[in-house]
Short mmCIF file of C-alpha atoms and ligand atoms in Angstrom, two decimals:
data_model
loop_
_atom_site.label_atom_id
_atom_site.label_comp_id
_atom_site.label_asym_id
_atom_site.label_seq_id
_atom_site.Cartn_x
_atom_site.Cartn_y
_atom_site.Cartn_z
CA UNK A 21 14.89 250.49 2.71
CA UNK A 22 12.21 250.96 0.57
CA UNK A 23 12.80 250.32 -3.30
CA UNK A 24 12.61 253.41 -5.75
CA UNK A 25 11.98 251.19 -8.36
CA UNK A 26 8.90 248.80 -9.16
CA UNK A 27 8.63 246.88 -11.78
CA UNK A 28 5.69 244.43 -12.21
CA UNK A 29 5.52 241.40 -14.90
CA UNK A 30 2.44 239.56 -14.86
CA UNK A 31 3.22 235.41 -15.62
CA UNK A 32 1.06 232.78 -17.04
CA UNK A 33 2.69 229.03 -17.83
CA UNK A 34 5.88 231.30 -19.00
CA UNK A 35 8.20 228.75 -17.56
CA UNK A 36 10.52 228.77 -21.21
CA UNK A 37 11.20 232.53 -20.88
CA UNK A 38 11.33 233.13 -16.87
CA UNK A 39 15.48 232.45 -16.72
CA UNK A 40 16.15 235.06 -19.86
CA UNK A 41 13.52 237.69 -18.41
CA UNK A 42 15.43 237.50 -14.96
CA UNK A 43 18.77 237.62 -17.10
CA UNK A 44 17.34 240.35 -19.28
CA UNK A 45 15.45 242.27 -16.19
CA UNK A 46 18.39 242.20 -13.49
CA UNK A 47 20.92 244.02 -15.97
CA UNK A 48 18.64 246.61 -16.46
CA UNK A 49 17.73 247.01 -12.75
CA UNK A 50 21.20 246.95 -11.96
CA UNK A 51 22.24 249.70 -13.93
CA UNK A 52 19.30 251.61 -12.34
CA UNK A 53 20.41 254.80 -10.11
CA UNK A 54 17.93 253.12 -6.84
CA UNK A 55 17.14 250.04 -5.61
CA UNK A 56 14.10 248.05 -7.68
CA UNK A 57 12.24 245.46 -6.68
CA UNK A 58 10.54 243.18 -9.37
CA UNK A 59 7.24 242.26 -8.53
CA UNK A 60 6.39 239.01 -10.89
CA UNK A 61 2.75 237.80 -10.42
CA UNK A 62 1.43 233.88 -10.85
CA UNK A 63 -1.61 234.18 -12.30
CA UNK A 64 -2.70 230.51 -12.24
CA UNK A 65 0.09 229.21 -14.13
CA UNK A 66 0.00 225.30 -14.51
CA UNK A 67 3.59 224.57 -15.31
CA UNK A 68 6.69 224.98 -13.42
CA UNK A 69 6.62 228.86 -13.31
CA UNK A 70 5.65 229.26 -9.81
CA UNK A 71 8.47 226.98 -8.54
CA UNK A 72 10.70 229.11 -10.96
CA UNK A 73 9.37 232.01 -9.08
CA UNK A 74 10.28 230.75 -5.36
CA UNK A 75 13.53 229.66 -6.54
CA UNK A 76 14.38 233.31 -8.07
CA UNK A 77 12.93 235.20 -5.09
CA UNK A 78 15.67 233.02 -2.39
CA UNK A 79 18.16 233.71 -4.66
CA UNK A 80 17.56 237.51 -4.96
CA UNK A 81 15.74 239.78 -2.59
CA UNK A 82 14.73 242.16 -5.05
CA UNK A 83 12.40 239.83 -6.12
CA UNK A 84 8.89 239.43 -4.72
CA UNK A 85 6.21 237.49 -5.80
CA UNK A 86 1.77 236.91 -5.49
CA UNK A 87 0.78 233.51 -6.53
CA UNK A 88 -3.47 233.82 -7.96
CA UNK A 89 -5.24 231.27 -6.62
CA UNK A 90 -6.63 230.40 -9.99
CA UNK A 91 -6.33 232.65 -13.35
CA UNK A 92 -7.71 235.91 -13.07
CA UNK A 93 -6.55 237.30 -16.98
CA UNK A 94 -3.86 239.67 -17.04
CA UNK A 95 -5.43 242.95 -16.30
CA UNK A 96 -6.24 241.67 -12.99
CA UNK A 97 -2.40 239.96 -12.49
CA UNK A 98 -1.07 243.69 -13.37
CA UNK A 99 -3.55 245.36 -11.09
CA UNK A 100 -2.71 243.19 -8.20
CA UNK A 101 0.73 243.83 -9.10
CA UNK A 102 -0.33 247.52 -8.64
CA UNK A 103 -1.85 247.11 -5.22
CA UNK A 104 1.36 245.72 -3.73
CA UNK A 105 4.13 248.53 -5.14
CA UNK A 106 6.18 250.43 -2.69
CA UNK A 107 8.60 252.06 -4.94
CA UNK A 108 8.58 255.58 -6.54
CA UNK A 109 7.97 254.77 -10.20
CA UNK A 110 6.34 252.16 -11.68
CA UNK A 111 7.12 250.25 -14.51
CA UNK A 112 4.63 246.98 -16.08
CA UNK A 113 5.70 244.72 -18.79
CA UNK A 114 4.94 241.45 -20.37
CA UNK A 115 6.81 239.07 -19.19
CA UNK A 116 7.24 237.57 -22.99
CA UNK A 117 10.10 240.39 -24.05
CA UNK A 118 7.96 241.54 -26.40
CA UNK A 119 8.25 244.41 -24.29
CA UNK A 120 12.27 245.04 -24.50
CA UNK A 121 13.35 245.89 -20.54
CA UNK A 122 16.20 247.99 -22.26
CA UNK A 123 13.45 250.62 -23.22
CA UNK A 124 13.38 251.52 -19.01
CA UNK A 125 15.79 253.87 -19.15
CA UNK A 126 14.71 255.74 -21.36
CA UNK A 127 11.38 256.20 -19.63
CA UNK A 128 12.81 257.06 -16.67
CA UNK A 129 14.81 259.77 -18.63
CA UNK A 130 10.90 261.03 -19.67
CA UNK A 131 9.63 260.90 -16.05
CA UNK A 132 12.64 262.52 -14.48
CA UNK A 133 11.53 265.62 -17.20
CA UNK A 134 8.06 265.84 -15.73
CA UNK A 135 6.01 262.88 -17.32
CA UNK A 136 3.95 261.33 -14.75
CA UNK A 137 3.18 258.31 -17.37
CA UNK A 138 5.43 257.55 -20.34
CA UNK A 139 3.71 254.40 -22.54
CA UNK A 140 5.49 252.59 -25.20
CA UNK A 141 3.75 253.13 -28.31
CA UNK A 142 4.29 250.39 -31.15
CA UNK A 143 5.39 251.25 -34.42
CA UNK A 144 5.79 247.73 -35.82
CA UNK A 145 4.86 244.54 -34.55
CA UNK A 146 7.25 242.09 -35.89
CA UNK A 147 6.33 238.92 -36.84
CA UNK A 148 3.11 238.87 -35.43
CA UNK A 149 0.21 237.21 -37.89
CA UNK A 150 -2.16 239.60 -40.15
CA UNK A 151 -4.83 238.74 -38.32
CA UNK A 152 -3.74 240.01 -35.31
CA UNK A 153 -2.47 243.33 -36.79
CA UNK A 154 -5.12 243.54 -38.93
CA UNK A 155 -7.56 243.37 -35.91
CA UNK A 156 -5.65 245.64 -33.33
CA UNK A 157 -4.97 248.10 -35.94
CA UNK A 158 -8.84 248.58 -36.27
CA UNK A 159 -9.67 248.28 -32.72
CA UNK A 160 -7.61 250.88 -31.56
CA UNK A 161 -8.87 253.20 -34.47
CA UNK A 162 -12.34 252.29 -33.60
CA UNK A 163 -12.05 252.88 -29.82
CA UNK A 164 -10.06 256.14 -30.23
CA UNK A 165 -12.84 257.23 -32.49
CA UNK A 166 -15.78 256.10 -29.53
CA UNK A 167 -13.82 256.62 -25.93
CA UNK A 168 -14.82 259.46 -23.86
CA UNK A 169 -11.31 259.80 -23.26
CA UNK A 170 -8.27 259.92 -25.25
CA UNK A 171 -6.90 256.33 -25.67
CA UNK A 172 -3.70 256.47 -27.26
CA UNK A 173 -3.49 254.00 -30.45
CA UNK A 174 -1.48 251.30 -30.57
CA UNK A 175 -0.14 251.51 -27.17
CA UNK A 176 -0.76 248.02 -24.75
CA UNK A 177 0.24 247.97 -21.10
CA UNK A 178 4.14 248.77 -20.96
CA UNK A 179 4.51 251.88 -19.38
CA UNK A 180 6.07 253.93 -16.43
CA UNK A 181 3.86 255.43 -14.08
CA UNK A 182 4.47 257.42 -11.50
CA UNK A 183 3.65 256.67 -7.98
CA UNK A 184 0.82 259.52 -7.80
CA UNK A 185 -1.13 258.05 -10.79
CA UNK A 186 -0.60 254.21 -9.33
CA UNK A 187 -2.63 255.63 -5.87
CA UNK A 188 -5.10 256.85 -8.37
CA UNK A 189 -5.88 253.58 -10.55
CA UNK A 190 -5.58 251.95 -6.93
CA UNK A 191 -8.25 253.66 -5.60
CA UNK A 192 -10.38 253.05 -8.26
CA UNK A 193 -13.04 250.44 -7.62
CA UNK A 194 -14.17 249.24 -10.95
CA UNK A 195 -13.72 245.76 -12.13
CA UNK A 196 -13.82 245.90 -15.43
CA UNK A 197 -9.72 246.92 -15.46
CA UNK A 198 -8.75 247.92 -18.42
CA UNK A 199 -5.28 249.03 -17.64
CA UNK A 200 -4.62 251.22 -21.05
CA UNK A 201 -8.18 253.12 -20.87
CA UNK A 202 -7.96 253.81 -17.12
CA UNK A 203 -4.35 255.38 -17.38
CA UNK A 204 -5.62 257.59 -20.02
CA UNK A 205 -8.52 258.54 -17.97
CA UNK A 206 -6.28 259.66 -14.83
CA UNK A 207 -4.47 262.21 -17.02
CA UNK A 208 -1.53 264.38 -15.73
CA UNK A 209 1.68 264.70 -18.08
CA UNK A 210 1.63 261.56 -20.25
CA UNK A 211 3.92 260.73 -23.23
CA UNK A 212 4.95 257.90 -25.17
CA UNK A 213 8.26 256.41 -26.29
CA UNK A 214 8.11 254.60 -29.58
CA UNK A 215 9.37 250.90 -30.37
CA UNK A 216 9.08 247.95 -32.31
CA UNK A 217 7.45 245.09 -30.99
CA UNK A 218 9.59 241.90 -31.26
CA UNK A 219 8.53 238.97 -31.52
CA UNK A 220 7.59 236.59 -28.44
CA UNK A 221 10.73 235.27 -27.35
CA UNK A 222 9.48 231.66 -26.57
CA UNK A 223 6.55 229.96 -25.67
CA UNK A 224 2.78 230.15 -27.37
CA UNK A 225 0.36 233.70 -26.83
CA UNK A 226 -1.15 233.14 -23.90
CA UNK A 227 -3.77 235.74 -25.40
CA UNK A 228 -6.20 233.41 -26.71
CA UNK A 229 -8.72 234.88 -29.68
CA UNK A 230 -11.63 234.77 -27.17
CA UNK A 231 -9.31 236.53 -24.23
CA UNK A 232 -8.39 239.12 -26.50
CA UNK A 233 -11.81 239.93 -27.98
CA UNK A 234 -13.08 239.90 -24.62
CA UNK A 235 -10.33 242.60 -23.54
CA UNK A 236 -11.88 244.63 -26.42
CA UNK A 237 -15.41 244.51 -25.77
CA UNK A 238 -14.39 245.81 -22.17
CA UNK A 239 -12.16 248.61 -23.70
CA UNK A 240 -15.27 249.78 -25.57
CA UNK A 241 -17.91 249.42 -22.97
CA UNK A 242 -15.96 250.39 -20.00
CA UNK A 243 -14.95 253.76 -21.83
CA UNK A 244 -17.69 254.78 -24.02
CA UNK A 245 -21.72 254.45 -24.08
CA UNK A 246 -21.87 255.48 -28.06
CA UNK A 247 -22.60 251.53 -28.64
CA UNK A 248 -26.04 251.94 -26.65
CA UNK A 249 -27.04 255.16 -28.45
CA UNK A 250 -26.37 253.05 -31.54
CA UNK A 251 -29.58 250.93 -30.73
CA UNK A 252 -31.50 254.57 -30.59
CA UNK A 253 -29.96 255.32 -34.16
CA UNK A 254 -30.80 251.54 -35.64
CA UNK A 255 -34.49 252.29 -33.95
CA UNK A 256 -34.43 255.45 -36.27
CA UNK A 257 -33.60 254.06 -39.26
CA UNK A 258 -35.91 251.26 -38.50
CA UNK A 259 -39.00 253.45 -37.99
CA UNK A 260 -38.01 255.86 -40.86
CA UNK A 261 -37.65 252.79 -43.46
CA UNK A 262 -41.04 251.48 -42.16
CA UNK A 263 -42.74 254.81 -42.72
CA UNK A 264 -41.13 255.12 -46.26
CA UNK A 265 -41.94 251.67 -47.22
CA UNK A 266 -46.02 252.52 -45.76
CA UNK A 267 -46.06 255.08 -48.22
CA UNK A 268 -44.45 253.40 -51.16
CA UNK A 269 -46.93 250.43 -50.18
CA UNK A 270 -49.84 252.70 -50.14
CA UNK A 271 -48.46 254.87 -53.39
CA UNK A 272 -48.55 251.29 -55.44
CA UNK A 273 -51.88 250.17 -54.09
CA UNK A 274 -53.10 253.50 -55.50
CA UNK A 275 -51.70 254.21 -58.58
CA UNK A 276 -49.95 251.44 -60.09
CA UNK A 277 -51.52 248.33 -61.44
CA UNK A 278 -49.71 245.40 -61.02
CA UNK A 279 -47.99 246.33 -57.84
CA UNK A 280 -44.40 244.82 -57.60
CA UNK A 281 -44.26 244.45 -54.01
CA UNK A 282 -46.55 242.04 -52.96
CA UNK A 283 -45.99 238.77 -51.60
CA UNK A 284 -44.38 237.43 -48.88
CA UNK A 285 -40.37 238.39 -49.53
CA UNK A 286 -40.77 242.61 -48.44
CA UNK A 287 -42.74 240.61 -45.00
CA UNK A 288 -39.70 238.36 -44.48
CA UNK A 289 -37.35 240.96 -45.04
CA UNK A 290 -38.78 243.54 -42.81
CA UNK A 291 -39.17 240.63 -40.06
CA UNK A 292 -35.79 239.74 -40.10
CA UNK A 293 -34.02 243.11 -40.08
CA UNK A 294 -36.74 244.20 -37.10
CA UNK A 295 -35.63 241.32 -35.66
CA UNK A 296 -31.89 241.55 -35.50
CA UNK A 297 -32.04 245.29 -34.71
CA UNK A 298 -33.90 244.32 -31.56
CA UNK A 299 -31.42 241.57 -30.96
CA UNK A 300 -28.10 243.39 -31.39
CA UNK A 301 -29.56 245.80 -29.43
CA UNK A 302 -30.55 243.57 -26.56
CA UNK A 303 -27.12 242.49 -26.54
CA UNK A 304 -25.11 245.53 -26.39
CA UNK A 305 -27.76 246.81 -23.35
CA UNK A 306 -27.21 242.84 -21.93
CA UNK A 307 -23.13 243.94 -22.37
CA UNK A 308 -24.06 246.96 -20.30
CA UNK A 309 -25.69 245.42 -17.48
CA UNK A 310 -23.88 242.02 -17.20
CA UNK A 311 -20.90 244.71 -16.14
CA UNK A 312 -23.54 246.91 -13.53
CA UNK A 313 -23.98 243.09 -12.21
CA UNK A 314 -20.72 242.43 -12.03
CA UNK A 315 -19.87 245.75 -9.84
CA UNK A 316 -22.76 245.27 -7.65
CA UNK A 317 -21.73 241.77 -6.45
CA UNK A 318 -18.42 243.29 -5.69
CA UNK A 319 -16.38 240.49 -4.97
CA UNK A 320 -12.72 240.97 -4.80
CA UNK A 321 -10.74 240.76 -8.00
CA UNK A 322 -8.54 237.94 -7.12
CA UNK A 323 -7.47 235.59 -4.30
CA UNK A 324 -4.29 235.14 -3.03
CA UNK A 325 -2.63 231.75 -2.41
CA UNK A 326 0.51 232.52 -1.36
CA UNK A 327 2.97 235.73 -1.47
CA UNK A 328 6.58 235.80 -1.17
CA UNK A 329 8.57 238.74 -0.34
CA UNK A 330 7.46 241.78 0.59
CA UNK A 331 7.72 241.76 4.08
CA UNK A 332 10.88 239.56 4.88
CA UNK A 333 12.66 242.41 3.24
CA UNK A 334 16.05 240.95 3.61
CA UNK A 335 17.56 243.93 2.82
CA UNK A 336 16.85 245.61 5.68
CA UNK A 337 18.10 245.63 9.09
CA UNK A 338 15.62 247.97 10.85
CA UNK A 339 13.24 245.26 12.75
CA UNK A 340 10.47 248.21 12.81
CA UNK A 341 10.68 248.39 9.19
CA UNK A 342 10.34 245.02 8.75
CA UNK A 343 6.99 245.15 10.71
CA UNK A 344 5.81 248.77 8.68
CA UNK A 345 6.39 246.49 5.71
CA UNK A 346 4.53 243.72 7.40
CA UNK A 347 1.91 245.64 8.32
CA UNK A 348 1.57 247.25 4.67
CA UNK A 349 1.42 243.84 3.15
CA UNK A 350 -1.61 242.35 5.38
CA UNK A 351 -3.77 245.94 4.59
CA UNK A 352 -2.90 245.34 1.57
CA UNK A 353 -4.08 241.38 2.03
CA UNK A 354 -7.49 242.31 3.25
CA UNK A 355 -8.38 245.03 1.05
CA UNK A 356 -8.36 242.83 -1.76
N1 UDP B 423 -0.97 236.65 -19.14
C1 UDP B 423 -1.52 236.50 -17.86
N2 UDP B 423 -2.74 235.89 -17.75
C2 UDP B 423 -3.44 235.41 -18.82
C3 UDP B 423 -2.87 235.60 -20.11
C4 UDP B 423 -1.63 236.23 -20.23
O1 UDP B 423 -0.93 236.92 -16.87
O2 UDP B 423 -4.51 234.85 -18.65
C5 UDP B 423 0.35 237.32 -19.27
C6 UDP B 423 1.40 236.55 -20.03
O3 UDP B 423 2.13 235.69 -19.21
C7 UDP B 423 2.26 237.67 -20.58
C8 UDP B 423 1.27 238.81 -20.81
O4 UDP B 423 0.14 238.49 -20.02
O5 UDP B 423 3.21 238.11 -19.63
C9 UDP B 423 0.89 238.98 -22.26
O6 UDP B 423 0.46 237.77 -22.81
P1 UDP B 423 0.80 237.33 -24.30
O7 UDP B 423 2.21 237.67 -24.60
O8 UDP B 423 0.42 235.91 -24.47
O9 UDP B 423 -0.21 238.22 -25.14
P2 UDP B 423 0.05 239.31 -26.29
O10 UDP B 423 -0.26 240.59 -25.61
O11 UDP B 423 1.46 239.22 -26.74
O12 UDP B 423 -0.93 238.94 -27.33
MG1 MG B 424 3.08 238.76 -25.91
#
């Protein structure tokens, strides 16, 4: 019997909070009107959490779990997450309960009136630093005002999609997944359920500064090309100051005296804003085609060391469904 329910948590060295997410998790999927499954994904933990995740998977069925040969960064752990679904409605959350599991219902509520994707849109993020708010309160601002597509602010991954849009972000080969941006993209009835963010419920961010700024920079790039047209508009400037300045140069030598601008300072100054327009711009092209490099090598976007579940659906009786769900498993194996 296939689940209706999917629910995908994506775990890195979360050993501390594994035992209340599965306490916190299994209520809600119990009170669910199908069967769920709860796909958790290692992505290169180095603590106990993969053991954590064996043990939870013998001791309940619903559970499966991929174990990432290395870390791949969370928008890969949710995609693979994504490629291995079977059930009708998909739900992703951190696995941190920042994201409160109770919400669930209440999407499903949304999808069962036509929603295709219902996201969880923050309202207040408790007790996180002013740094952090201060910086994802502009960043979302900033991208919503540059994205070719409508990015919803202050939203992050939790959401319920439906199984048609999960096809659709599965089928889409891009690396370069950024899980918020691409959801937008797909379209279809989307909505959003308002919360509060809590507060982590144990454990350090495994979101380092340089992870998270790097998730950004991909946001931007991946869903708009405005920052390479801002190299054109610096070039502008550039070449209209230069022409002003020629004339106000030439003006001087003409007509005034003692002209103030001589010396080397104006020199310095127009070498050194020439030269970090060129460089800035160098870089954001450089962001460009670092990512065209990346797609063209086209290597997969994660490797597998071990999976549990899945297949040895306990649940089930039916040896040929066993195998279908066998069978599913290994495509699913060697197409990523
Ligand atoms: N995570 C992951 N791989 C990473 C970093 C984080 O799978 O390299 C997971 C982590 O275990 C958690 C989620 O991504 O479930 C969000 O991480 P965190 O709470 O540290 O970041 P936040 O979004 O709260 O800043
Ligand atoms: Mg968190």
């Amino acid at each position: 019997m296939l689940p209706k329910y999917s629910l995908i948590v994506p775990i890195y060295n979360e050993e501390e909070i594994i035992p209340e997410l599965y306490r916190r998790l299994s209520a809600v999927m119990n009170r669910l009107d199908g069967l769920a499954e709860l796909i958790l994904i290692n992505d290169g933990s180095r603590d106990r959490s993969l053991q954590l995740l064996r043990e939870l998977h013998q001791k309940d069925p619903r559970i499966c779990y991929l174990s990432f040969a290395r870390n791949f960064g969370h928008q890969i752990a949710v995609t693979a997450g994504l490629n291995f679904v079977r059930g009708q409605v998909i739900i992703i959350l951190d696995a941190d309960l920042q994201d409160p599991p109770e919400l669930i219902p209440d999407m499903i509520e949304k999808w069962r009136q036509g929603y295709q994707v219902v996201y969880a849109q923050r309202t207040q993020r408790l007790k996180e630093g002013w740094f952090k708010r201060f910086t994802a309160y502009s960043f979302y601002r900033v991208l919503k005002k540059l994205a070719d597509v409508e990015i919803p602010t202050d939203t992050g991954d939790f959401c319920l999609m439906d199984r048609q849009i999960v096809d659709i972000l599965n089928s889409m080969p891009e690396r370069t997944r950024y899980i918020r941006g691409l959801r937008s993209w797909v379209g279809f009835q989307q909505t959003a359920i308002r919360f509060e963010r809590n507060p982590r419920f144990a454990g350090e961010v495994k979101y380092t500064f340089s992870k998270s700024l790097a998730l950004a920079i991909n946001g931007l790039v991946s869903f708009s090309i405005v920052p390479l047209r801002l190299s054109t508009y610096l070039g502008l400037v550039a070449a209209a100051a230069a022409i002003l300045m020629a004339l106000l140069v030439l003006y001087w030598r003409l007509f005034v005296p003692h002209s103030p601008l001589t010396g080397f300072t104006i020199i310095l100054m127009a070498i050194f804003f020439l030269g970090s327009v060129q460089l800035v711009s160098v870089g954001i092209l450089g962001e460009y085609i670092g990512r065209i490099y990346e797609e063209v090598k086209a290597r997969p976007l994660y490797t597998l060391a071990e999976v549990g579940g899945f297949y040895d659906n306990s649940n089930s009786t039916n040896n040929s469904d066993k195998l279908d769900n066998f069978q599913d498993a290994t495509q699913n194996l060697d197409k990523y």
